[in-house]
Amino acid sequence: MLDRPGHYDYMPWRRRPKIVWPNGARIAVWLAPNIEHYELNPPPNPRRSPWPRPLPDVAGYSWRDYGNRSGFWRMADTMEKYGVRGSVSLNVAVCDHYPEVIERCCALDWELFSHGTYNTRYFYDMDEEMQRELIRDSRETILRVAGQRLDGWLTPAISNDETTQHVLAEEGILYTLDMTHDDQPTPVNTRAGQLVSIPYSLEVNDVPLFVNRNTPADRYAAICKAQFDQLYEEGAESGTVMCMPLHPYLIGQPHRIAALDAVLAHITSHDKVWLATGRQIAQHYIDYTLAQHRSWIAEGTP
């Protein structure tokens, strides 16, 4: 049994090769709206129940359904106000259940990547062939509804196992969000293919803050601003990444949307900020920095 994941190598922050973002930006900021669909009566999983109460959990289901009915539209309008594109962590079942949501994402030129089929179906104990089939279904669905290539992946509930990253690389996925170990993109060790990890945050994710910690909206805004300010300062030395994962059923509530507005106003008031998509960050890193990082690791620099 390994005492740490084998998917990435140790890369001390101050010694790794420098990242240079386009136009000399200090920081790449990307927003990841998690646009999800939960099943009212999902198939049982021995490792985890998606609902805290006995099925059918109508209250839990309808709370999340609020996001696609109301919260999404407020969130999308606020992001459009500041010219911030989304990179959608998409349960691809949304394409059939809520096509109007997908139409709005496409009209805003947002990236769509996969968060599995439903957010109530986990990858725990799933064999590789089944994982592969779900990845391929996501690719076909996103191409069909948006004409986009599938480049990114976040396993539902981050329920990936030790084989998932290998399968993603073999299926041609560019980037994974299943690891939250860094403030810069890093290489992922896979048995075949090429895969990079780009930062996805649980620290400024609205689910842990609003649901688990009962954070007030103004405190959420202060936390996000502080996250940006520190990464912006450090980005003068080597380009950093700030990810803001959003869930429309939370950030899209009427009493919270002003907090998102305040954070985006703060971020966009700075120069040397690259408002990017997940795909853009991953591709730039692959094109300009990945080989340097792999060589640096191979030389045993750490």
mmCIF file of C-alpha atoms in Angstrom:
data_model
loop_
_atom_site.group_PDB
_atom_site.id
_atom_site.type_symbol
_atom_site.label_atom_id
_atom_site.label_comp_id
_atom_site.label_asym_id
_atom_site.label_seq_id
_atom_site.Cartn_x
_atom_site.Cartn_y
_atom_site.Cartn_z
ATOM 1 C CA MET A 1 0.000 0.000 0.000
ATOM 2 C CA LEU A 2 1.449 3.368 -1.047
ATOM 3 C CA ASP A 3 1.604 6.055 1.618
ATOM 4 C CA ARG A 4 0.747 8.721 -0.972
ATOM 5 C CA PRO A 5 -0.922 8.756 -4.408
ATOM 6 C CA GLY A 6 1.298 7.704 -7.266
ATOM 7 C CA HIS A 7 -0.295 10.119 -9.724
ATOM 8 C CA TYR A 8 2.096 13.019 -9.162
ATOM 9 C CA ASP A 9 5.645 13.758 -8.000
ATOM 10 C CA TYR A 10 6.746 16.171 -5.320
ATOM 11 C CA MET A 11 7.552 19.585 -6.807
ATOM 12 C CA PRO A 12 8.558 22.198 -4.230
ATOM 13 C CA TRP A 13 6.971 25.511 -5.129
ATOM 14 C CA ARG A 14 10.054 27.755 -5.043
ATOM 15 C CA ARG A 15 12.298 25.535 -7.154
ATOM 16 C CA ARG A 16 10.182 24.318 -10.058
ATOM 17 C CA PRO A 17 10.515 25.888 -13.548
ATOM 18 C CA LYS A 18 8.609 29.151 -13.945
ATOM 19 C CA ILE A 19 5.208 29.347 -15.592
ATOM 20 C CA VAL A 20 4.610 32.319 -17.907
ATOM 21 C CA TRP A 21 0.981 33.078 -18.785
ATOM 22 C CA PRO A 22 -0.132 34.913 -21.964
ATOM 23 C CA ASN A 23 0.577 38.647 -22.100
ATOM 24 C CA GLY A 24 2.589 38.493 -18.901
ATOM 25 C CA ALA A 25 -0.438 37.731 -16.712
ATOM 26 C CA ARG A 26 0.349 36.907 -13.116
ATOM 27 C CA ILE A 27 -2.645 34.687 -12.564
ATOM 28 C CA ALA A 28 -5.043 32.576 -14.577
ATOM 29 C CA VAL A 29 -8.539 32.777 -13.104
ATOM 30 C CA TRP A 30 -11.168 30.280 -14.148
ATOM 31 C CA LEU A 31 -14.710 29.687 -12.934
ATOM 32 C CA ALA A 32 -16.091 26.153 -12.867
ATOM 33 C CA PRO A 33 -19.894 26.117 -12.562
ATOM 34 C CA ASN A 34 -20.949 22.620 -11.527
ATOM 35 C CA ILE A 35 -24.143 22.156 -13.514
ATOM 36 C CA GLU A 36 -25.527 18.920 -12.218
ATOM 37 C CA HIS A 37 -28.445 16.550 -12.264
ATOM 38 C CA TYR A 38 -29.289 14.371 -9.289
ATOM 39 C CA GLU A 39 -31.589 11.384 -9.596
ATOM 40 C CA LEU A 40 -34.528 11.209 -7.219
ATOM 41 C CA ASN A 41 -34.124 7.440 -6.869
ATOM 42 C CA PRO A 42 -30.559 6.571 -7.907
ATOM 43 C CA PRO A 43 -29.324 2.989 -7.985
ATOM 44 C CA PRO A 44 -27.798 2.006 -4.639
ATOM 45 C CA ASN A 45 -24.062 2.303 -4.086
ATOM 46 C CA PRO A 46 -22.564 0.338 -1.195
ATOM 47 C CA ARG A 47 -19.906 2.988 -0.574
ATOM 48 C CA ARG A 48 -22.032 6.132 -0.419
ATOM 49 C CA SER A 49 -25.623 7.346 -0.398
ATOM 50 C CA PRO A 50 -26.212 10.573 -2.335
ATOM 51 C CA TRP A 51 -29.041 11.652 -0.046
ATOM 52 C CA PRO A 52 -28.922 12.129 3.736
ATOM 53 C CA ARG A 53 -32.534 11.057 4.206
ATOM 54 C CA PRO A 54 -34.498 7.988 3.130
ATOM 55 C CA LEU A 55 -35.401 7.844 -0.557
ATOM 56 C CA PRO A 56 -37.078 9.583 -2.170
ATOM 57 C CA ASP A 57 -35.507 12.691 -0.620
ATOM 58 C CA VAL A 58 -37.777 15.238 -2.282
ATOM 59 C CA ALA A 59 -36.394 18.162 -0.274
ATOM 60 C CA GLY A 60 -32.789 17.350 -1.196
ATOM 61 C CA TYR A 61 -33.660 16.768 -4.827
ATOM 62 C CA SER A 62 -35.674 19.968 -5.192
ATOM 63 C CA TRP A 63 -32.977 22.076 -3.483
ATOM 64 C CA ARG A 64 -30.500 21.021 -6.145
ATOM 65 C CA ASP A 65 -33.121 21.321 -8.860
ATOM 66 C CA TYR A 66 -33.414 24.987 -7.871
ATOM 67 C CA GLY A 67 -30.006 25.535 -9.442
ATOM 68 C CA ASN A 68 -31.115 24.567 -12.932
ATOM 69 C CA ARG A 69 -34.493 26.296 -12.653
ATOM 70 C CA SER A 70 -33.453 29.627 -11.082
ATOM 71 C CA GLY A 71 -29.929 29.857 -9.696
ATOM 72 C CA PHE A 72 -28.132 29.124 -12.959
ATOM 73 C CA TRP A 73 -29.631 32.121 -14.706
ATOM 74 C CA ARG A 74 -28.567 34.595 -12.012
ATOM 75 C CA MET A 75 -25.082 33.119 -11.931
ATOM 76 C CA ALA A 76 -24.722 33.209 -15.728
ATOM 77 C CA ASP A 77 -25.939 36.810 -15.942
ATOM 78 C CA THR A 78 -23.464 37.911 -13.273
ATOM 79 C CA MET A 79 -20.554 36.198 -15.011
ATOM 80 C CA GLU A 80 -21.566 37.700 -18.353
ATOM 81 C CA LYS A 81 -21.644 41.153 -16.734
ATOM 82 C CA TYR A 82 -17.905 40.879 -16.064
ATOM 83 C CA GLY A 83 -16.949 39.060 -19.253
ATOM 84 C CA VAL A 84 -16.035 35.872 -17.393
ATOM 85 C CA ARG A 85 -16.603 32.654 -19.327
ATOM 86 C CA GLY A 86 -17.462 29.473 -17.504
ATOM 87 C CA SER A 87 -15.869 26.055 -17.787
ATOM 88 C CA VAL A 88 -18.806 23.843 -16.963
ATOM 89 C CA SER A 89 -18.341 20.777 -14.805
ATOM 90 C CA LEU A 90 -21.277 19.083 -16.468
ATOM 91 C CA ASN A 91 -23.328 16.070 -15.558
ATOM 92 C CA VAL A 92 -24.063 15.228 -19.163
ATOM 93 C CA ALA A 93 -27.602 14.082 -18.315
ATOM 94 C CA VAL A 94 -28.350 17.810 -18.037
ATOM 95 C CA CYS A 95 -28.193 17.922 -21.841
ATOM 96 C CA ASP A 96 -31.395 15.873 -22.005
ATOM 97 C CA HIS A 97 -33.127 17.087 -18.834
ATOM 98 C CA TYR A 98 -32.394 20.840 -19.127
ATOM 99 C CA PRO A 99 -31.488 21.671 -22.765
ATOM 100 C CA GLU A 100 -32.215 25.371 -22.205
ATOM 101 C CA VAL A 101 -29.324 25.503 -19.735
ATOM 102 C CA ILE A 102 -26.961 24.034 -22.314
ATOM 103 C CA GLU A 103 -28.210 26.477 -24.947
ATOM 104 C CA ARG A 104 -27.371 29.390 -22.641
ATOM 105 C CA CYS A 105 -23.900 27.990 -21.941
ATOM 106 C CA CYS A 106 -23.220 27.657 -25.653
ATOM 107 C CA ALA A 107 -24.538 31.167 -26.354
ATOM 108 C CA LEU A 108 -22.029 32.481 -23.804
ATOM 109 C CA ASP A 109 -19.198 30.458 -25.431
ATOM 110 C CA TRP A 110 -18.548 28.498 -22.264
ATOM 111 C CA GLU A 111 -16.448 25.357 -22.236
ATOM 112 C CA LEU A 112 -18.228 22.109 -21.389
ATOM 113 C CA PHE A 113 -16.277 19.332 -19.716
ATOM 114 C CA SER A 114 -17.528 16.211 -17.966
ATOM 115 C CA HIS A 115 -18.551 15.621 -14.363
ATOM 116 C CA GLY A 116 -19.923 12.198 -15.265
ATOM 117 C CA THR A 117 -23.488 11.382 -16.238
ATOM 118 C CA TYR A 118 -25.328 12.028 -12.970
ATOM 119 C CA ASN A 119 -23.995 13.377 -9.703
ATOM 120 C CA THR A 120 -25.627 10.418 -7.989
ATOM 121 C CA ARG A 121 -23.507 7.775 -9.757
ATOM 122 C CA TYR A 122 -20.041 7.292 -8.352
ATOM 123 C CA PHE A 123 -16.875 5.651 -9.681
ATOM 124 C CA TYR A 124 -16.238 3.653 -6.506
ATOM 125 C CA ASP A 125 -15.458 0.021 -7.420
ATOM 126 C CA MET A 126 -16.230 0.696 -11.093
ATOM 127 C CA ASP A 127 -14.106 -1.397 -13.447
ATOM 128 C CA GLU A 128 -12.016 0.238 -16.129
ATOM 129 C CA GLU A 129 -14.235 -0.735 -19.034
ATOM 130 C CA MET A 130 -17.275 0.836 -17.423
ATOM 131 C CA GLN A 131 -15.295 4.002 -16.668
ATOM 132 C CA ARG A 132 -14.171 4.071 -20.282
ATOM 133 C CA GLU A 133 -17.727 3.725 -21.550
ATOM 134 C CA LEU A 134 -18.900 6.654 -19.410
ATOM 135 C CA ILE A 135 -16.040 8.846 -20.608
ATOM 136 C CA ARG A 136 -16.842 8.017 -24.217
ATOM 137 C CA ASP A 137 -20.532 8.725 -23.670
ATOM 138 C CA SER A 138 -19.613 12.136 -22.233
ATOM 139 C CA ARG A 139 -17.440 12.848 -25.261
ATOM 140 C CA GLU A 140 -20.182 11.935 -27.695
ATOM 141 C CA THR A 141 -22.853 13.875 -25.802
ATOM 142 C CA ILE A 142 -20.834 17.091 -25.515
ATOM 143 C CA LEU A 143 -19.861 16.918 -29.182
ATOM 144 C CA ARG A 144 -23.515 16.385 -30.124
ATOM 145 C CA VAL A 145 -25.007 19.242 -28.098
ATOM 146 C CA ALA A 146 -22.195 21.802 -28.273
ATOM 147 C CA GLY A 147 -19.841 20.784 -31.057
ATOM 148 C CA GLN A 148 -17.006 20.793 -28.531
ATOM 149 C CA ARG A 149 -14.177 18.405 -27.867
ATOM 150 C CA LEU A 150 -14.139 16.875 -24.382
ATOM 151 C CA ASP A 151 -10.876 18.001 -22.775
ATOM 152 C CA GLY A 152 -11.518 18.082 -19.013
ATOM 153 C CA TRP A 153 -12.805 15.725 -16.351
ATOM 154 C CA LEU A 154 -14.008 15.842 -12.742
ATOM 155 C CA THR A 155 -15.243 12.514 -11.391
ATOM 156 C CA PRO A 156 -18.686 12.744 -9.742
ATOM 157 C CA ALA A 157 -18.161 13.572 -6.046
ATOM 158 C CA ILE A 158 -14.422 13.110 -6.754
ATOM 159 C CA SER A 159 -15.049 9.363 -6.396
ATOM 160 C CA ASN A 160 -12.212 8.347 -8.721
ATOM 161 C CA ASP A 161 -10.095 5.329 -7.869
ATOM 162 C CA GLU A 162 -6.468 4.475 -8.641
ATOM 163 C CA THR A 163 -7.245 3.534 -12.253
ATOM 164 C CA THR A 164 -9.331 6.543 -13.277
ATOM 165 C CA GLN A 165 -6.471 8.873 -14.242
ATOM 166 C CA HIS A 166 -4.903 6.165 -16.415
ATOM 167 C CA VAL A 167 -8.183 5.645 -18.250
ATOM 168 C CA LEU A 168 -8.646 9.403 -18.725
ATOM 169 C CA ALA A 169 -5.196 9.708 -20.313
ATOM 170 C CA GLU A 170 -5.803 6.719 -22.574
ATOM 171 C CA GLU A 171 -9.084 8.276 -23.700
ATOM 172 C CA GLY A 172 -7.334 11.509 -24.719
ATOM 173 C CA ILE A 173 -8.543 13.786 -21.909
ATOM 174 C CA LEU A 174 -6.204 16.777 -21.521
ATOM 175 C CA TYR A 175 -6.781 17.706 -17.888
ATOM 176 C CA THR A 176 -8.150 16.323 -14.653
ATOM 177 C CA LEU A 177 -9.548 18.073 -11.575
ATOM 178 C CA ASP A 178 -9.577 15.001 -9.349
ATOM 179 C CA MET A 179 -6.583 16.235 -7.332
ATOM 180 C CA THR A 180 -6.472 19.439 -5.318
ATOM 181 C CA HIS A 181 -2.774 19.405 -4.475
ATOM 182 C CA ASP A 182 -1.351 22.571 -6.054
ATOM 183 C CA ASP A 183 -1.799 26.190 -7.173
ATOM 184 C CA GLN A 184 -0.258 25.526 -10.598
ATOM 185 C CA PRO A 185 -0.800 22.890 -13.278
ATOM 186 C CA THR A 186 1.316 19.762 -12.814
ATOM 187 C CA PRO A 187 2.023 16.560 -14.770
ATOM 188 C CA VAL A 188 0.063 13.421 -13.941
ATOM 189 C CA ASN A 189 1.833 10.063 -14.001
ATOM 190 C CA THR A 190 -0.118 7.649 -16.194
ATOM 191 C CA ARG A 191 0.680 4.324 -17.817
ATOM 192 C CA ALA A 192 -0.032 5.716 -21.305
ATOM 193 C CA GLY A 193 -1.023 9.010 -22.877
ATOM 194 C CA GLN A 194 -0.613 12.499 -21.450
ATOM 195 C CA LEU A 195 -2.648 14.122 -18.697
ATOM 196 C CA VAL A 196 -2.203 17.241 -16.573
ATOM 197 C CA SER A 197 -3.837 18.319 -13.348
ATOM 198 C CA ILE A 198 -5.026 21.905 -13.128
ATOM 199 C CA PRO A 199 -6.053 23.489 -9.824
ATOM 200 C CA TYR A 200 -9.568 22.845 -8.596
ATOM 201 C CA SER A 201 -10.280 24.277 -5.159
ATOM 202 C CA LEU A 202 -12.184 22.872 -2.214
ATOM 203 C CA GLU A 203 -11.156 25.932 -0.175
ATOM 204 C CA VAL A 204 -13.181 28.480 -2.173
ATOM 205 C CA ASN A 205 -15.735 25.930 -3.367
ATOM 206 C CA ASP A 206 -19.204 27.113 -2.400
ATOM 207 C CA VAL A 207 -20.358 23.664 -1.209
ATOM 208 C CA PRO A 208 -17.852 23.296 1.664
ATOM 209 C CA LEU A 209 -18.213 26.963 2.551
ATOM 210 C CA PHE A 210 -21.989 27.347 2.431
ATOM 211 C CA VAL A 211 -23.165 23.828 3.266
ATOM 212 C CA ASN A 212 -20.472 22.384 5.528
ATOM 213 C CA ARG A 213 -19.326 25.546 7.307
ATOM 214 C CA ASN A 214 -22.427 27.749 7.062
ATOM 215 C CA THR A 215 -20.301 30.657 5.814
ATOM 216 C CA PRO A 216 -22.157 33.981 5.443
ATOM 217 C CA ALA A 217 -22.182 35.408 1.921
ATOM 218 C CA ASP A 218 -20.032 38.422 2.817
ATOM 219 C CA ARG A 219 -17.461 36.131 4.450
ATOM 220 C CA TYR A 220 -17.448 33.963 1.309
ATOM 221 C CA ALA A 221 -16.656 37.058 -0.762
ATOM 222 C CA ALA A 222 -13.833 38.017 1.611
ATOM 223 C CA ILE A 223 -12.350 34.504 1.417
ATOM 224 C CA CYS A 224 -12.402 34.511 -2.391
ATOM 225 C CA LYS A 225 -10.839 37.965 -2.540
ATOM 226 C CA ALA A 226 -8.100 36.923 -0.124
ATOM 227 C CA GLN A 227 -7.417 33.821 -2.225
ATOM 228 C CA PHE A 228 -7.070 35.964 -5.321
ATOM 229 C CA ASP A 229 -4.910 38.617 -3.660
ATOM 230 C CA GLN A 230 -2.340 36.130 -2.370
ATOM 231 C CA LEU A 231 -2.115 34.198 -5.636
ATOM 232 C CA TYR A 232 -1.919 37.454 -7.585
ATOM 233 C CA GLU A 233 1.040 38.571 -5.475
ATOM 234 C CA GLU A 234 2.834 35.229 -5.841
ATOM 235 C CA GLY A 235 2.105 35.200 -9.562
ATOM 236 C CA ALA A 236 4.627 37.991 -10.083
ATOM 237 C CA GLU A 237 7.275 35.285 -9.661
ATOM 238 C CA SER A 238 5.614 32.382 -11.499
ATOM 239 C CA GLY A 239 2.115 32.207 -12.939
ATOM 240 C CA THR A 240 -0.546 30.890 -10.569
ATOM 241 C CA VAL A 241 -4.097 29.588 -11.015
ATOM 242 C CA MET A 242 -7.247 30.462 -9.093
ATOM 243 C CA CYS A 243 -10.266 28.241 -9.571
ATOM 244 C CA MET A 244 -13.706 29.190 -8.274
ATOM 245 C CA PRO A 245 -16.034 26.152 -8.291
ATOM 246 C CA LEU A 246 -19.660 27.289 -8.245
ATOM 247 C CA HIS A 247 -22.933 25.458 -7.725
ATOM 248 C CA PRO A 248 -25.996 27.306 -9.051
ATOM 249 C CA TYR A 249 -28.281 26.013 -6.296
ATOM 250 C CA LEU A 250 -25.989 27.769 -3.773
ATOM 251 C CA ILE A 251 -24.291 30.810 -5.327
ATOM 252 C CA GLY A 252 -27.408 31.492 -7.410
ATOM 253 C CA GLN A 253 -29.575 32.096 -4.347
ATOM 254 C CA PRO A 254 -30.920 35.683 -4.206
ATOM 255 C CA HIS A 255 -29.135 36.455 -0.926
ATOM 256 C CA ARG A 256 -25.751 35.210 -2.231
ATOM 257 C CA ILE A 257 -25.495 36.437 -5.814
ATOM 258 C CA ALA A 258 -24.183 39.834 -4.718
ATOM 259 C CA ALA A 259 -21.188 38.052 -3.197
ATOM 260 C CA LEU A 260 -20.242 36.591 -6.578
ATOM 261 C CA ASP A 261 -20.713 40.026 -8.141
ATOM 262 C CA ALA A 262 -18.362 41.565 -5.560
ATOM 263 C CA VAL A 263 -15.679 38.910 -6.121
ATOM 264 C CA LEU A 264 -15.760 39.283 -9.904
ATOM 265 C CA ALA A 265 -15.663 43.075 -9.609
ATOM 266 C CA HIS A 266 -12.538 42.736 -7.459
ATOM 267 C CA ILE A 267 -10.796 40.287 -9.784
ATOM 268 C CA THR A 268 -11.548 42.198 -12.975
ATOM 269 C CA SER A 269 -10.364 45.494 -11.469
ATOM 270 C CA HIS A 270 -6.766 44.193 -11.658
ATOM 271 C CA ASP A 271 -4.488 44.096 -14.671
ATOM 272 C CA LYS A 272 -2.304 41.080 -15.542
ATOM 273 C CA VAL A 273 -5.216 38.701 -14.983
ATOM 274 C CA TRP A 274 -5.908 36.003 -17.562
ATOM 275 C CA LEU A 275 -9.625 35.159 -17.486
ATOM 276 C CA ALA A 276 -9.281 31.698 -18.935
ATOM 277 C CA THR A 277 -11.116 28.430 -19.397
ATOM 278 C CA GLY A 278 -9.878 25.117 -18.091
ATOM 279 C CA ARG A 279 -9.047 24.025 -21.622
ATOM 280 C CA GLN A 280 -6.986 27.170 -22.273
ATOM 281 C CA ILE A 281 -4.987 26.776 -19.061
ATOM 282 C CA ALA A 282 -4.261 23.108 -19.715
ATOM 283 C CA GLN A 283 -3.293 23.649 -23.356
ATOM 284 C CA HIS A 284 -0.985 26.574 -22.579
ATOM 285 C CA TYR A 285 0.720 24.560 -19.871
ATOM 286 C CA ILE A 286 1.120 21.581 -22.206
ATOM 287 C CA ASP A 287 2.516 23.783 -24.982
ATOM 288 C CA TYR A 288 4.977 25.843 -22.929
ATOM 289 C CA THR A 289 5.768 24.295 -19.532
ATOM 290 C CA LEU A 290 4.926 20.594 -19.262
ATOM 291 C CA ALA A 291 8.147 19.372 -20.906
ATOM 292 C CA GLN A 292 10.229 21.578 -18.594
ATOM 293 C CA HIS A 293 8.474 20.218 -15.525
ATOM 294 C CA ARG A 294 8.854 16.602 -16.642
ATOM 295 C CA SER A 295 12.548 17.120 -17.389
ATOM 296 C CA TRP A 296 13.093 18.834 -14.043
ATOM 297 C CA ILE A 297 11.461 15.909 -12.231
ATOM 298 C CA ALA A 298 13.425 13.337 -14.250
ATOM 299 C CA GLU A 299 16.681 15.023 -13.338
ATOM 300 C CA GLY A 300 15.849 14.549 -9.677
ATOM 301 C CA THR A 301 15.874 18.281 -8.994
ATOM 302 C CA PRO A 302 13.521 18.037 -6.015
#
